[in-house]
GROMACS .gro file of N, CA and C in nm:
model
  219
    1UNK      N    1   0.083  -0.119   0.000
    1UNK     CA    2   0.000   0.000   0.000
    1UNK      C    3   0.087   0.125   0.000
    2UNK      N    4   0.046   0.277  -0.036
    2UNK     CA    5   0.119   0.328  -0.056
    2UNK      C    6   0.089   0.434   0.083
    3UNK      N    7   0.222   0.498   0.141
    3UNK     CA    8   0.218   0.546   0.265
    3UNK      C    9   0.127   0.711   0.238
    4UNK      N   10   0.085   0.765   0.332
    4UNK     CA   11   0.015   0.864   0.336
    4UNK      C   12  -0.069   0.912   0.278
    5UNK      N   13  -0.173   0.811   0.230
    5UNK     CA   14  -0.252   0.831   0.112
    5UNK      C   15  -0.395   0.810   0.211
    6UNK      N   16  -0.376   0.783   0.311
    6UNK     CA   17  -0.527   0.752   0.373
    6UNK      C   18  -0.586   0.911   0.485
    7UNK      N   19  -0.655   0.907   0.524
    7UNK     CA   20  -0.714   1.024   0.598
    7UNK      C   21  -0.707   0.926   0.742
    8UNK      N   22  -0.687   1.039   0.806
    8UNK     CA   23  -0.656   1.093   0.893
    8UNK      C   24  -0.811   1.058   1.023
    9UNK      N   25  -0.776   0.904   1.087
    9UNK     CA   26  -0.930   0.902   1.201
    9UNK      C   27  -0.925   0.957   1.312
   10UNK      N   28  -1.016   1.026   1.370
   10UNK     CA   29  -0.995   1.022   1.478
   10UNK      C   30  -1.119   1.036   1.542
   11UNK      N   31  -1.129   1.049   1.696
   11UNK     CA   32  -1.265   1.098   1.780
   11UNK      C   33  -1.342   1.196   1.787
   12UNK      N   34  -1.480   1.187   1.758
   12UNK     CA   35  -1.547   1.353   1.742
   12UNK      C   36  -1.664   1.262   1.806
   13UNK      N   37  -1.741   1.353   1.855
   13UNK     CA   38  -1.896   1.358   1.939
   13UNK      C   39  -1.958   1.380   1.826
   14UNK      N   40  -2.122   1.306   1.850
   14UNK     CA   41  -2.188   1.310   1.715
   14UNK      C   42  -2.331   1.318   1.800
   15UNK      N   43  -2.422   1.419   1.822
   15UNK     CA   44  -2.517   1.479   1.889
   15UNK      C   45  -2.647   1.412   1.769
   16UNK      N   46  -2.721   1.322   1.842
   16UNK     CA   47  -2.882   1.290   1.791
   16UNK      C   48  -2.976   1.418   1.785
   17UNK      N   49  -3.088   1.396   1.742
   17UNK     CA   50  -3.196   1.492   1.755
   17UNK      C   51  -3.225   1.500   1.886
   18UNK      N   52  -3.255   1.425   1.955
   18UNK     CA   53  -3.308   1.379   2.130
   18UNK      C   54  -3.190   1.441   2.238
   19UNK      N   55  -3.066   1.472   2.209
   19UNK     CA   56  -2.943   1.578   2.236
   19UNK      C   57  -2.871   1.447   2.360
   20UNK      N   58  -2.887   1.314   2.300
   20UNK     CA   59  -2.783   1.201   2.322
   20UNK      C   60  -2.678   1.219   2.258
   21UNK      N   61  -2.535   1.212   2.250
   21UNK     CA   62  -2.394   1.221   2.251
   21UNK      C   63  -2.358   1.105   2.272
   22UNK      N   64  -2.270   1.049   2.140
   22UNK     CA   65  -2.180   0.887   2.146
   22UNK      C   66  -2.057   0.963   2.079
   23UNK      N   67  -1.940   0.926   2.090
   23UNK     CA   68  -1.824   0.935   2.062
   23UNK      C   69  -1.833   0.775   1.960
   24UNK      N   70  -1.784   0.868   1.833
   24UNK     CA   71  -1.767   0.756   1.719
   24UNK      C   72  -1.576   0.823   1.653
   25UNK      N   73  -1.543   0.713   1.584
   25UNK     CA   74  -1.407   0.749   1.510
   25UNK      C   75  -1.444   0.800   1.349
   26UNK      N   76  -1.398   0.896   1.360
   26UNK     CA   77  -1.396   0.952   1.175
   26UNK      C   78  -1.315   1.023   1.126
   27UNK      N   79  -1.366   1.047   0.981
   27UNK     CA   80  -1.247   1.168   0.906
   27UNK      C   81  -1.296   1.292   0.890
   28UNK      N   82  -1.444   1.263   0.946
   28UNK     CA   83  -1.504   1.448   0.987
   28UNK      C   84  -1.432   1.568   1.053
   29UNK      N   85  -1.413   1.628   1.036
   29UNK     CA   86  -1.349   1.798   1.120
   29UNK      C   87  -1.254   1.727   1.172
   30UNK      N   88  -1.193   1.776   1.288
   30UNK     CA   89  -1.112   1.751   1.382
   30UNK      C   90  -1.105   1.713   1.510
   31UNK      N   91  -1.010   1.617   1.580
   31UNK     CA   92  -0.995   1.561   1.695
   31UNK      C   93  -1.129   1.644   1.804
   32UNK      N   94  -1.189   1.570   1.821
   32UNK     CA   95  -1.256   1.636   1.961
   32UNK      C   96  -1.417   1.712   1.910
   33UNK      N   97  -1.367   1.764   1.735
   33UNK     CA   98  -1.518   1.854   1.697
   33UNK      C   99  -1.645   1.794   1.735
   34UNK      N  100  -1.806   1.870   1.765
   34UNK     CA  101  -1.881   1.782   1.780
   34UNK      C  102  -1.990   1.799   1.622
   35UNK      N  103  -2.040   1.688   1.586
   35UNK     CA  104  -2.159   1.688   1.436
   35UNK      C  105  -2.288   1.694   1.535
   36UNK      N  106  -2.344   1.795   1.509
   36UNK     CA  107  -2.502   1.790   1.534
   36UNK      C  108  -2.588   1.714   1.398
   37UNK      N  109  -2.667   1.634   1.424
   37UNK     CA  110  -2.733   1.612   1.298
   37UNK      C  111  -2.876   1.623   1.316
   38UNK      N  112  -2.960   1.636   1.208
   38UNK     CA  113  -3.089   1.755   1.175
   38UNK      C  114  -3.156   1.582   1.196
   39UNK      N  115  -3.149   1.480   1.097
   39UNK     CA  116  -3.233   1.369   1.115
   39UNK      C  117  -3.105   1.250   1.151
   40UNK      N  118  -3.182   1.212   1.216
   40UNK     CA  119  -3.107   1.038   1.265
   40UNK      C  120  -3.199   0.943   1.272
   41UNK      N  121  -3.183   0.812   1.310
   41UNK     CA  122  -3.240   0.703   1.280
   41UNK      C  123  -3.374   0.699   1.425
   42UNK      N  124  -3.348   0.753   1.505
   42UNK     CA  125  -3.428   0.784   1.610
   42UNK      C  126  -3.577   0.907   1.549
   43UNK      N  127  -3.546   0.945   1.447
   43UNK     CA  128  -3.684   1.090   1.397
   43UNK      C  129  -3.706   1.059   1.279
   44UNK      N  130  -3.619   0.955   1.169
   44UNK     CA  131  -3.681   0.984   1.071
   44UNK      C  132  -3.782   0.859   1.019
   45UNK      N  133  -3.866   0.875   0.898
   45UNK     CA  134  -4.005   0.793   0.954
   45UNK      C  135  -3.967   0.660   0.865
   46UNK      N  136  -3.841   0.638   0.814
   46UNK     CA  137  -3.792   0.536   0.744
   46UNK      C  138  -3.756   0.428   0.832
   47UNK      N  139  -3.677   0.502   0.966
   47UNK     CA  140  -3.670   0.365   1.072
   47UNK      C  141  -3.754   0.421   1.202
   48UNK      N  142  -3.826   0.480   1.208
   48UNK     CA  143  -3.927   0.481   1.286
   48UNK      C  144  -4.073   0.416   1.251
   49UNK      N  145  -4.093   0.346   1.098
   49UNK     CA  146  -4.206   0.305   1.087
   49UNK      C  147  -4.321   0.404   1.043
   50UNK      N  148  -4.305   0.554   1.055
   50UNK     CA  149  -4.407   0.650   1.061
   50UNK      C  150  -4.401   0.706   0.963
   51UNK      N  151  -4.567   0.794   0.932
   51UNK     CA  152  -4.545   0.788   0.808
   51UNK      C  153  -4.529   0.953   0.807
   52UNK      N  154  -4.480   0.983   0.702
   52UNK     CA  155  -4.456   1.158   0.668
   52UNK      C  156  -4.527   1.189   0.534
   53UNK      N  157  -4.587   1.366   0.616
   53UNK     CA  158  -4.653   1.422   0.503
   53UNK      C  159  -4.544   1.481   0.398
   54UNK      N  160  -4.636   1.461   0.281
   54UNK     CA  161  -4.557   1.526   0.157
   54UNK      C  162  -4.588   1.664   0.146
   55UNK      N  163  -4.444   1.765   0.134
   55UNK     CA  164  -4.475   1.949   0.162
   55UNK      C  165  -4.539   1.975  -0.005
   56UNK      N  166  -4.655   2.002  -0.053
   56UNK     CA  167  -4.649   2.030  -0.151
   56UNK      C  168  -4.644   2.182  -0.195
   57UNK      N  169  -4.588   2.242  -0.145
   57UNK     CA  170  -4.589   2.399  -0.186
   57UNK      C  171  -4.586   2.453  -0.279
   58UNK      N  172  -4.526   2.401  -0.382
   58UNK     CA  173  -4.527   2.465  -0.536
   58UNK      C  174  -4.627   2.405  -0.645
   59UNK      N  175  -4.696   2.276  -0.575
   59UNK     CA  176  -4.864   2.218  -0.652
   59UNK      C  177  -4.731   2.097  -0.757
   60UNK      N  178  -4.634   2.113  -0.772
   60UNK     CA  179  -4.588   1.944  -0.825
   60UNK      C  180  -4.621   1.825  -0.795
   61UNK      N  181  -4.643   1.827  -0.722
   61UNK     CA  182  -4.734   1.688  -0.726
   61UNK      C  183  -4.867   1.667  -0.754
   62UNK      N  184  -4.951   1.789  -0.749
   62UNK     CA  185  -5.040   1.773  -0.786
   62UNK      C  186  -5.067   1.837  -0.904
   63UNK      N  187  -4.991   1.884  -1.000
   63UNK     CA  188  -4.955   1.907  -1.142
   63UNK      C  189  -4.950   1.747  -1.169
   64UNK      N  190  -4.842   1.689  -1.176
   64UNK     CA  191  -4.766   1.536  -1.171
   64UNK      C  192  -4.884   1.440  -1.178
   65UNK      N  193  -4.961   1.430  -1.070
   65UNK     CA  194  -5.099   1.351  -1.043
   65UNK      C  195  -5.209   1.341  -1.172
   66UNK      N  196  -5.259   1.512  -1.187
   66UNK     CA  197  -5.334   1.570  -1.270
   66UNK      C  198  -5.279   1.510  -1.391
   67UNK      N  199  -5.163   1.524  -1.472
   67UNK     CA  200  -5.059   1.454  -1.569
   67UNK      C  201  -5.119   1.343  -1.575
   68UNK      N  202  -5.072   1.289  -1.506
   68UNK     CA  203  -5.009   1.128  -1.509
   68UNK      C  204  -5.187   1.071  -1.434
   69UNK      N  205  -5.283   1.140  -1.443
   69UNK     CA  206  -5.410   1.053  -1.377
   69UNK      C  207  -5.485   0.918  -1.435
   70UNK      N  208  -5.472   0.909  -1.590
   70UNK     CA  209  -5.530   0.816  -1.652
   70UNK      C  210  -5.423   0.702  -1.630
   71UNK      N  211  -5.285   0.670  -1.555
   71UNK     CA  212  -5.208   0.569  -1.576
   71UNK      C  213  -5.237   0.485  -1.475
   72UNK      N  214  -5.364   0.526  -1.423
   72UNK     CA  215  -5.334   0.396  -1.259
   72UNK      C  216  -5.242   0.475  -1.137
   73UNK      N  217  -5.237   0.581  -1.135
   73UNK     CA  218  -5.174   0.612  -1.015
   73UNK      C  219  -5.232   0.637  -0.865
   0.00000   0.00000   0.00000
C-alpha cells in the first residue's frame, strides 16, 4: 500500500436529535469537533415506521398527479 494516502481518524462527538452524545471514530473535522445532525435514525419515519406528510408547496405533485391521472396512479 502506498504510505500517506489515507485520511486521517480520529474521535469527534456526534449529537442525535433527542441531544444524546456517542463518541464515534472519523475523518469528519477535527480531533474532539462535535456533528449535530438535523435527522437520525431515532426521527426519521424510514426507521421509525411512521409515516410523513408530503410538503407540496409549489402544486408538483399535484400538477404530476393531474398529468399522469389516466395511468393507474
Amino acid at each position: 500500500m502506498k504510505k500517506d494516502i489515507h485520511p486521517d481518524y480520529h474521535m469527534i462527538d456526534v449529537k442525535m436529535t433527542d441531544g444524546t452524545v456517542y463518541q464515534t471514530r472519523s475523518t469528519w473535522g477535527a480531533e474532539g469537533d462535535s456533528l449535530s445532525l438535523d435527522i437520525d435514525p431515532s426521527s426519521h419515519p424510514a426507521w421509525t415506521g411512521g409515516s410523513s406528510r408530503l410538503m407540496d408547496t409549489g402544486g408538483r405533485v399535484s400538477r404530476f398527479k393531474n398529468k399522469y391521472a389516466g395511468l393507474g396512479f
